[in-house]
Amino acid sequence: SDRKLINALLLDTLMLEADLQINTRRLMDKRLKMEKADFLLALKDLDLNDEQSQKVEAFMNCDMQNIKNVIPSEILNENQGYRDVIKLAELLKENGLDEYCSFSPSIIRGFDYSDGLVYEVFDKSPSNRRSMFGGERFDKLINIFGDYNLPATGFAMGDVTLLKFLENWNLLPAIPYPTQYFVTLFKNEGKYLKASLKTAEKIREAGKNCLVWLESDTKMEKQ
């Protein structure tokens, strides 16, 4: 999706005040984890009326074909985010990548510095439907350091979801050679390191796997 497109809803269509836009957008970012009734009630608690709340809910479930039922065409056609999403869809199709991507207005990315394309990547396995990683454009973020012009994007990954991805598709590498021998190192400013390495070399030449302690200032029991 695109944050400029979300602005077309919250600012240009619903005409919410700045603080209310931020709070509504942050709530929209949690929509997939909420029941519809709870989401609408939370919007009401933010002080949106019923019509505005229903518009937000409709936006969260629309696609590129029926989004004009939520946001008027005259607003959409002038919105840079809407044009960017259409352009991106065309580029993906031209490069044979459209089967992996879809427009999803429920992708909000709650960070205030997001100012363009927002995206998330999911595992196709039904047992791991959480987002693996997500990111956004933040072209203006560098302005906190001065008057610079630097288009930028970035993403963050989830370690748990990445692990589940590797497990589900049997991509975790097996450890081929478990440690068979452990060569210690006497604590004496590296004096015995050469001897330990030589011992390890002989063990490996014999076809065995071994691990060598390399820190010369570590007590034996710590090793």
PDB file of N, CA and C in Angstrom, residues 113-196:
ATOM      1  N   TYR A 113       7.090   8.401  10.557  1.00  0.00           N
ATOM      2  CA  TYR A 113       8.008   8.883   9.518  1.00  0.00           C
ATOM      3  C   TYR A 113       7.764   8.232   8.157  1.00  0.00           C
ATOM      4  N   SER A 114       6.891   7.219   8.092  1.00  0.00           N
ATOM      5  CA  SER A 114       6.577   6.605   6.792  1.00  0.00           C
ATOM      6  C   SER A 114       5.901   7.639   5.903  1.00  0.00           C
ATOM      7  N   ASP A 115       6.349   7.735   4.645  1.00  0.00           N
ATOM      8  CA  ASP A 115       5.763   8.773   3.791  1.00  0.00           C
ATOM      9  C   ASP A 115       5.544   8.303   2.350  1.00  0.00           C
ATOM     10  N   GLY A 116       5.517   6.993   2.118  1.00  0.00           N
ATOM     11  CA  GLY A 116       5.297   6.502   0.758  1.00  0.00           C
ATOM     12  C   GLY A 116       4.878   5.054   0.784  1.00  0.00           C
ATOM     13  N   LEU A 117       5.510   4.260  -0.081  1.00  0.00           N
ATOM     14  CA  LEU A 117       5.201   2.842  -0.172  1.00  0.00           C
ATOM     15  C   LEU A 117       5.406   2.143   1.166  1.00  0.00           C
ATOM     16  N   VAL A 118       4.455   1.307   1.554  1.00  0.00           N
ATOM     17  CA  VAL A 118       4.581   0.463   2.745  1.00  0.00           C
ATOM     18  C   VAL A 118       4.362  -0.980   2.306  1.00  0.00           C
ATOM     19  N   TYR A 119       5.111  -1.904   2.904  1.00  0.00           N
ATOM     20  CA  TYR A 119       5.055  -3.275   2.410  1.00  0.00           C
ATOM     21  C   TYR A 119       5.378  -4.270   3.515  1.00  0.00           C
ATOM     22  N   GLU A 120       4.880  -5.474   3.352  1.00  0.00           N
ATOM     23  CA  GLU A 120       5.188  -6.570   4.258  1.00  0.00           C
ATOM     24  C   GLU A 120       5.339  -7.845   3.430  1.00  0.00           C
ATOM     25  N   VAL A 121       6.146  -8.760   3.953  1.00  0.00           N
ATOM     26  CA  VAL A 121       6.404 -10.024   3.271  1.00  0.00           C
ATOM     27  C   VAL A 121       5.950 -11.172   4.163  1.00  0.00           C
ATOM     28  N   PHE A 122       5.207 -12.104   3.572  1.00  0.00           N
ATOM     29  CA  PHE A 122       4.639 -13.214   4.321  1.00  0.00           C
ATOM     30  C   PHE A 122       5.131 -14.551   3.791  1.00  0.00           C
ATOM     31  N   ASP A 123       5.215 -15.512   4.696  1.00  0.00           N
ATOM     32  CA  ASP A 123       5.463 -16.898   4.340  1.00  0.00           C
ATOM     33  C   ASP A 123       4.175 -17.465   3.728  1.00  0.00           C
ATOM     34  N   LYS A 124       4.299 -18.268   2.674  1.00  0.00           N
ATOM     35  CA  LYS A 124       3.119 -18.862   2.040  1.00  0.00           C
ATOM     36  C   LYS A 124       2.599 -20.081   2.796  1.00  0.00           C
ATOM     37  N   SER A 125       3.366 -20.549   3.781  1.00  0.00           N
ATOM     38  CA  SER A 125       2.915 -21.695   4.557  1.00  0.00           C
ATOM     39  C   SER A 125       1.723 -21.309   5.432  1.00  0.00           C
ATOM     40  N   PRO A 126       0.643 -22.093   5.417  1.00  0.00           N
ATOM     41  CA  PRO A 126      -0.538 -21.749   6.237  1.00  0.00           C
ATOM     42  C   PRO A 126      -0.272 -21.824   7.729  1.00  0.00           C
ATOM     43  N   SER A 127       0.823 -22.479   8.131  1.00  0.00           N
ATOM     44  CA  SER A 127       1.130 -22.592   9.558  1.00  0.00           C
ATOM     45  C   SER A 127       1.955 -21.422  10.070  1.00  0.00           C
ATOM     46  N   ASN A 128       2.278 -20.476   9.178  1.00  0.00           N
ATOM     47  CA  ASN A 128       3.100 -19.319   9.589  1.00  0.00           C
ATOM     48  C   ASN A 128       2.625 -18.082   8.838  1.00  0.00           C
ATOM     49  N   ARG A 129       1.459 -17.594   9.207  1.00  0.00           N
ATOM     50  CA  ARG A 129       0.844 -16.502   8.454  1.00  0.00           C
ATOM     51  C   ARG A 129       1.211 -15.122   8.970  1.00  0.00           C
ATOM     52  N   ARG A 130       2.116 -15.053   9.936  1.00  0.00           N
ATOM     53  CA  ARG A 130       2.543 -13.736  10.419  1.00  0.00           C
ATOM     54  C   ARG A 130       3.518 -13.116   9.435  1.00  0.00           C
ATOM     55  N   SER A 131       3.599 -11.800   9.486  1.00  0.00           N
ATOM     56  CA  SER A 131       4.545 -11.091   8.617  1.00  0.00           C
ATOM     57  C   SER A 131       5.973 -11.440   8.993  1.00  0.00           C
ATOM     58  N   MET A 132       6.779 -11.795   7.988  1.00  0.00           N
ATOM     59  CA  MET A 132       8.194 -12.103   8.229  1.00  0.00           C
ATOM     60  C   MET A 132       9.007 -10.829   8.375  1.00  0.00           C
ATOM     61  N   PHE A 133       8.737  -9.850   7.502  1.00  0.00           N
ATOM     62  CA  PHE A 133       9.353  -8.545   7.666  1.00  0.00           C
ATOM     63  C   PHE A 133       8.537  -7.496   6.935  1.00  0.00           C
ATOM     64  N   GLY A 134       8.730  -6.259   7.330  1.00  0.00           N
ATOM     65  CA  GLY A 134       7.983  -5.173   6.726  1.00  0.00           C
ATOM     66  C   GLY A 134       8.800  -3.905   6.711  1.00  0.00           C
ATOM     67  N   GLY A 135       8.446  -3.008   5.828  1.00  0.00           N
ATOM     68  CA  GLY A 135       9.182  -1.756   5.725  1.00  0.00           C
ATOM     69  C   GLY A 135       8.375  -0.687   5.039  1.00  0.00           C
ATOM     70  N   GLU A 136       9.034   0.417   4.753  1.00  0.00           N
ATOM     71  CA  GLU A 136       8.362   1.567   4.176  1.00  0.00           C
ATOM     72  C   GLU A 136       9.377   2.517   3.560  1.00  0.00           C
ATOM     73  N   ARG A 137       8.845   3.438   2.745  1.00  0.00           N
ATOM     74  CA  ARG A 137       9.650   4.569   2.298  1.00  0.00           C
ATOM     75  C   ARG A 137       9.641   5.621   3.397  1.00  0.00           C
ATOM     76  N   PHE A 138      10.785   6.268   3.587  1.00  0.00           N
ATOM     77  CA  PHE A 138      10.848   7.382   4.546  1.00  0.00           C
ATOM     78  C   PHE A 138      11.802   8.441   3.996  1.00  0.00           C
ATOM     79  N   ASP A 139      11.399   9.025   2.861  1.00  0.00           N
ATOM     80  CA  ASP A 139      12.249   9.973   2.142  1.00  0.00           C
ATOM     81  C   ASP A 139      12.596  11.215   2.951  1.00  0.00           C
ATOM     82  N   LYS A 140      11.723  11.600   3.870  1.00  0.00           N
ATOM     83  CA  LYS A 140      11.925  12.847   4.611  1.00  0.00           C
ATOM     84  C   LYS A 140      12.577  12.636   5.974  1.00  0.00           C
ATOM     85  N   LEU A 141      12.831  11.386   6.344  1.00  0.00           N
ATOM     86  CA  LEU A 141      13.368  11.130   7.677  1.00  0.00           C
ATOM     87  C   LEU A 141      14.715  11.805   7.885  1.00  0.00           C
ATOM     88  N   ILE A 142      15.524  11.872   6.844  1.00  0.00           N
ATOM     89  CA  ILE A 142      16.857  12.462   6.966  1.00  0.00           C
ATOM     90  C   ILE A 142      16.797  13.963   7.280  1.00  0.00           C
ATOM     91  N   ASN A 143      15.633  14.574   7.078  1.00  0.00           N
ATOM     92  CA  ASN A 143      15.513  16.005   7.354  1.00  0.00           C
ATOM     93  C   ASN A 143      15.684  16.354   8.827  1.00  0.00           C
ATOM     94  N   ILE A 144      15.636  15.354   9.714  1.00  0.00           N
ATOM     95  CA  ILE A 144      15.893  15.644  11.131  1.00  0.00           C
ATOM     96  C   ILE A 144      17.353  16.043  11.334  1.00  0.00           C
ATOM     97  N   PHE A 145      18.207  15.759  10.352  1.00  0.00           N
ATOM     98  CA  PHE A 145      19.614  16.130  10.435  1.00  0.00           C
ATOM     99  C   PHE A 145      19.945  17.375   9.621  1.00  0.00           C
ATOM    100  N   GLY A 146      19.013  17.838   8.805  1.00  0.00           N
ATOM    101  CA  GLY A 146      19.273  19.017   7.993  1.00  0.00           C
ATOM    102  C   GLY A 146      18.461  18.989   6.712  1.00  0.00           C
ATOM    103  N   ASP A 147      18.690  19.959   5.875  1.00  0.00           N
ATOM    104  CA  ASP A 147      17.934  20.099   4.625  1.00  0.00           C
ATOM    105  C   ASP A 147      18.578  19.237   3.543  1.00  0.00           C
ATOM    106  N   TYR A 148      18.262  17.917   3.578  1.00  0.00           N
ATOM    107  CA  TYR A 148      18.831  16.991   2.614  1.00  0.00           C
ATOM    108  C   TYR A 148      17.728  16.367   1.769  1.00  0.00           C
ATOM    109  N   ASN A 149      18.104  15.911   0.590  1.00  0.00           N
ATOM    110  CA  ASN A 149      17.170  15.214  -0.290  1.00  0.00           C
ATOM    111  C   ASN A 149      17.723  13.821  -0.551  1.00  0.00           C
ATOM    112  N   LEU A 150      17.189  12.822   0.161  1.00  0.00           N
ATOM    113  CA  LEU A 150      17.710  11.466   0.035  1.00  0.00           C
ATOM    114  C   LEU A 150      16.563  10.456   0.100  1.00  0.00           C
ATOM    115  N   PRO A 151      16.064  10.012  -1.067  1.00  0.00           N
ATOM    116  CA  PRO A 151      15.038   8.961  -1.066  1.00  0.00           C
ATOM    117  C   PRO A 151      15.554   7.729  -0.344  1.00  0.00           C
ATOM    118  N   ALA A 152      14.716   7.127   0.507  1.00  0.00           N
ATOM    119  CA  ALA A 152      15.199   6.012   1.324  1.00  0.00           C
ATOM    120  C   ALA A 152      14.079   5.035   1.634  1.00  0.00           C
ATOM    121  N   THR A 153      14.479   3.793   1.843  1.00  0.00           N
ATOM    122  CA  THR A 153      13.546   2.780   2.321  1.00  0.00           C
ATOM    123  C   THR A 153      14.312   1.821   3.214  1.00  0.00           C
ATOM    124  N   GLY A 154      13.597   1.100   4.037  1.00  0.00           N
ATOM    125  CA  GLY A 154      14.237   0.135   4.913  1.00  0.00           C
ATOM    126  C   GLY A 154      13.202  -0.810   5.484  1.00  0.00           C
ATOM    127  N   PHE A 155      13.675  -1.946   5.995  1.00  0.00           N
ATOM    128  CA  PHE A 155      12.741  -2.906   6.573  1.00  0.00           C
ATOM    129  C   PHE A 155      13.384  -3.590   7.769  1.00  0.00           C
ATOM    130  N   ALA A 156      12.552  -4.180   8.612  1.00  0.00           N
ATOM    131  CA  ALA A 156      13.019  -4.931   9.775  1.00  0.00           C
ATOM    132  C   ALA A 156      12.439  -6.331   9.711  1.00  0.00           C
ATOM    133  N   MET A 157      13.265  -7.318  10.109  1.00  0.00           N
ATOM    134  CA  MET A 157      12.842  -8.711  10.055  1.00  0.00           C
ATOM    135  C   MET A 157      12.491  -9.224  11.449  1.00  0.00           C
ATOM    136  N   GLY A 158      11.646 -10.232  11.487  1.00  0.00           N
ATOM    137  CA  GLY A 158      11.307 -10.886  12.744  1.00  0.00           C
ATOM    138  C   GLY A 158      12.069 -12.191  12.867  1.00  0.00           C
ATOM    139  N   ASP A 159      12.809 -12.374  13.965  1.00  0.00           N
ATOM    140  CA  ASP A 159      13.627 -13.580  14.096  1.00  0.00           C
ATOM    141  C   ASP A 159      12.778 -14.836  14.267  1.00  0.00           C
ATOM    142  N   VAL A 160      11.672 -14.737  14.992  1.00  0.00           N
ATOM    143  CA  VAL A 160      10.828 -15.911  15.232  1.00  0.00           C
ATOM    144  C   VAL A 160      10.148 -16.355  13.944  1.00  0.00           C
ATOM    145  N   THR A 161       9.602 -15.394  13.192  1.00  0.00           N
ATOM    146  CA  THR A 161       8.920 -15.755  11.946  1.00  0.00           C
ATOM    147  C   THR A 161       9.905 -16.267  10.908  1.00  0.00           C
ATOM    148  N   LEU A 162      11.118 -15.738  10.899  1.00  0.00           N
ATOM    149  CA  LEU A 162      12.136 -16.241   9.974  1.00  0.00           C
ATOM    150  C   LEU A 162      12.501 -17.684  10.319  1.00  0.00           C
ATOM    151  N   LEU A 163      12.634 -17.971  11.613  1.00  0.00           N
ATOM    152  CA  LEU A 163      12.938 -19.335  12.033  1.00  0.00           C
ATOM    153  C   LEU A 163      11.814 -20.287  11.618  1.00  0.00           C
ATOM    154  N   LYS A 164      10.561 -19.858  11.817  1.00  0.00           N
ATOM    155  CA  LYS A 164       9.420 -20.691  11.415  1.00  0.00           C
ATOM    156  C   LYS A 164       9.430 -20.932   9.914  1.00  0.00           C
ATOM    157  N   PHE A 165       9.784 -19.914   9.150  1.00  0.00           N
ATOM    158  CA  PHE A 165       9.877 -20.052   7.697  1.00  0.00           C
ATOM    159  C   PHE A 165      10.895 -21.118   7.322  1.00  0.00           C
ATOM    160  N   LEU A 166      12.070 -21.059   7.918  1.00  0.00           N
ATOM    161  CA  LEU A 166      13.130 -22.021   7.619  1.00  0.00           C
ATOM    162  C   LEU A 166      12.727 -23.436   8.032  1.00  0.00           C
ATOM    163  N   GLU A 167      12.040 -23.546   9.167  1.00  0.00           N
ATOM    164  CA  GLU A 167      11.598 -24.862   9.643  1.00  0.00           C
ATOM    165  C   GLU A 167      10.518 -25.440   8.734  1.00  0.00           C
ATOM    166  N   ASN A 168       9.531 -24.613   8.365  1.00  0.00           N
ATOM    167  CA  ASN A 168       8.403 -25.101   7.566  1.00  0.00           C
ATOM    168  C   ASN A 168       8.830 -25.612   6.195  1.00  0.00           C
ATOM    169  N   TRP A 169       9.853 -25.007   5.630  1.00  0.00           N
ATOM    170  CA  TRP A 169      10.298 -25.389   4.283  1.00  0.00           C
ATOM    171  C   TRP A 169      11.579 -26.227   4.316  1.00  0.00           C
ATOM    172  N   ASN A 170      11.906 -26.754   5.508  1.00  0.00           N
ATOM    173  CA  ASN A 170      13.081 -27.624   5.670  1.00  0.00           C
ATOM    174  C   ASN A 170      14.360 -26.980   5.128  1.00  0.00           C
ATOM    175  N   LEU A 171      14.559 -25.725   5.476  1.00  0.00           N
ATOM    176  CA  LEU A 171      15.716 -24.971   4.989  1.00  0.00           C
ATOM    177  C   LEU A 171      16.793 -24.779   6.049  1.00  0.00           C
ATOM    178  N   LEU A 172      16.537 -25.260   7.256  1.00  0.00           N
ATOM    179  CA  LEU A 172      17.558 -25.141   8.290  1.00  0.00           C
ATOM    180  C   LEU A 172      18.678 -26.137   7.997  1.00  0.00           C
ATOM    181  N   PRO A 173      19.902 -25.670   7.872  1.00  0.00           N
ATOM    182  CA  PRO A 173      20.989 -26.603   7.580  1.00  0.00           C
ATOM    183  C   PRO A 173      21.292 -27.496   8.782  1.00  0.00           C
ATOM    184  N   ALA A 174      21.545 -28.763   8.493  1.00  0.00           N
ATOM    185  CA  ALA A 174      21.957 -29.666   9.555  1.00  0.00           C
ATOM    186  C   ALA A 174      23.432 -29.426   9.867  1.00  0.00           C
ATOM    187  N   ILE A 175      23.798 -29.544  11.125  1.00  0.00           N
ATOM    188  CA  ILE A 175      25.208 -29.406  11.497  1.00  0.00           C
ATOM    189  C   ILE A 175      25.903 -30.712  11.109  1.00  0.00           C
ATOM    190  N   PRO A 176      26.765 -30.690  10.093  1.00  0.00           N
ATOM    191  CA  PRO A 176      27.301 -31.950   9.552  1.00  0.00           C
ATOM    192  C   PRO A 176      28.323 -32.630  10.437  1.00  0.00           C
ATOM    193  N   TYR A 177      29.077 -31.839  11.192  1.00  0.00           N
ATOM    194  CA  TYR A 177      30.166 -32.428  11.962  1.00  0.00           C
ATOM    195  C   TYR A 177      30.111 -31.941  13.412  1.00  0.00           C
ATOM    196  N   PRO A 178      29.461 -32.660  14.289  1.00  0.00           N
ATOM    197  CA  PRO A 178      29.440 -32.248  15.697  1.00  0.00           C
ATOM    198  C   PRO A 178      30.845 -32.327  16.284  1.00  0.00           C
ATOM    199  N   THR A 179      31.074 -31.474  17.261  1.00  0.00           N
ATOM    200  CA  THR A 179      32.391 -31.442  17.898  1.00  0.00           C
ATOM    201  C   THR A 179      32.671 -32.768  18.606  1.00  0.00           C
ATOM    202  N   GLN A 180      33.822 -33.375  18.265  1.00  0.00           N
ATOM    203  CA  GLN A 180      34.223 -34.636  18.885  1.00  0.00           C
ATOM    204  C   GLN A 180      35.284 -34.422  19.965  1.00  0.00           C
ATOM    205  N   TYR A 181      36.119 -33.409  19.749  1.00  0.00           N
ATOM    206  CA  TYR A 181      37.189 -33.116  20.704  1.00  0.00           C
ATOM    207  C   TYR A 181      37.249 -31.617  20.975  1.00  0.00           C
ATOM    208  N   PHE A 182      37.560 -31.300  22.228  1.00  0.00           N
ATOM    209  CA  PHE A 182      37.713 -29.898  22.607  1.00  0.00           C
ATOM    210  C   PHE A 182      39.126 -29.707  23.157  1.00  0.00           C
ATOM    211  N   VAL A 183      39.905 -28.838  22.502  1.00  0.00           N
ATOM    212  CA  VAL A 183      41.282 -28.579  22.911  1.00  0.00           C
ATOM    213  C   VAL A 183      41.306 -27.308  23.748  1.00  0.00           C
ATOM    214  N   THR A 184      41.711 -27.458  25.003  1.00  0.00           N
ATOM    215  CA  THR A 184      41.746 -26.310  25.911  1.00  0.00           C
ATOM    216  C   THR A 184      43.038 -25.521  25.726  1.00  0.00           C
ATOM    217  N   LEU A 185      43.129 -24.412  26.449  1.00  0.00           N
ATOM    218  CA  LEU A 185      44.306 -23.543  26.341  1.00  0.00           C
ATOM    219  C   LEU A 185      44.704 -23.083  27.739  1.00  0.00           C
ATOM    220  N   PHE A 186      45.927 -23.428  28.162  1.00  0.00           N
ATOM    221  CA  PHE A 186      46.383 -23.001  29.482  1.00  0.00           C
ATOM    222  C   PHE A 186      46.475 -21.476  29.541  1.00  0.00           C
ATOM    223  N   LYS A 187      46.098 -20.928  30.655  1.00  0.00           N
ATOM    224  CA  LYS A 187      46.089 -19.476  30.842  1.00  0.00           C
ATOM    225  C   LYS A 187      47.513 -18.973  31.074  1.00  0.00           C
ATOM    226  N   ASN A 188      48.123 -18.411  30.021  1.00  0.00           N
ATOM    227  CA  ASN A 188      49.487 -17.911  30.162  1.00  0.00           C
ATOM    228  C   ASN A 188      49.826 -17.004  28.987  1.00  0.00           C
ATOM    229  N   GLU A 189      49.014 -15.940  28.782  1.00  0.00           N
ATOM    230  CA  GLU A 189      49.276 -14.900  27.789  1.00  0.00           C
ATOM    231  C   GLU A 189      49.613 -15.471  26.406  1.00  0.00           C
ATOM    232  N   GLY A 190      48.939 -16.535  26.056  1.00  0.00           N
ATOM    233  CA  GLY A 190      49.109 -17.068  24.713  1.00  0.00           C
ATOM    234  C   GLY A 190      50.315 -17.956  24.518  1.00  0.00           C
ATOM    235  N   LYS A 191      51.053 -18.234  25.570  1.00  0.00           N
ATOM    236  CA  LYS A 191      52.274 -19.033  25.455  1.00  0.00           C
ATOM    237  C   LYS A 191      51.997 -20.422  24.888  1.00  0.00           C
ATOM    238  N   TYR A 192      50.850 -21.002  25.256  1.00  0.00           N
ATOM    239  CA  TYR A 192      50.542 -22.368  24.856  1.00  0.00           C
ATOM    240  C   TYR A 192      49.594 -22.446  23.650  1.00  0.00           C
ATOM    241  N   LEU A 193      49.237 -21.297  23.062  1.00  0.00           N
ATOM    242  CA  LEU A 193      48.296 -21.295  21.950  1.00  0.00           C
ATOM    243  C   LEU A 193      48.823 -22.122  20.781  1.00  0.00           C
ATOM    244  N   LYS A 194      50.102 -21.966  20.471  1.00  0.00           N
ATOM    245  CA  LYS A 194      50.685 -22.690  19.340  1.00  0.00           C
ATOM    246  C   LYS A 194      50.583 -24.203  19.553  1.00  0.00           C
ATOM    247  N   ALA A 195      50.822 -24.629  20.800  1.00  0.00           N
ATOM    248  CA  ALA A 195      50.740 -26.061  21.108  1.00  0.00           C
ATOM    249  C   ALA A 195      49.302 -26.566  20.972  1.00  0.00           C
ATOM    250  N   SER A 196      48.338 -25.755  21.420  1.00  0.00           N
ATOM    251  CA  SER A 196      46.932 -26.158  21.309  1.00  0.00           C
ATOM    252  C   SER A 196      46.515 -26.264  19.856  1.00  0.00           C
TER     253      SER A 196
END
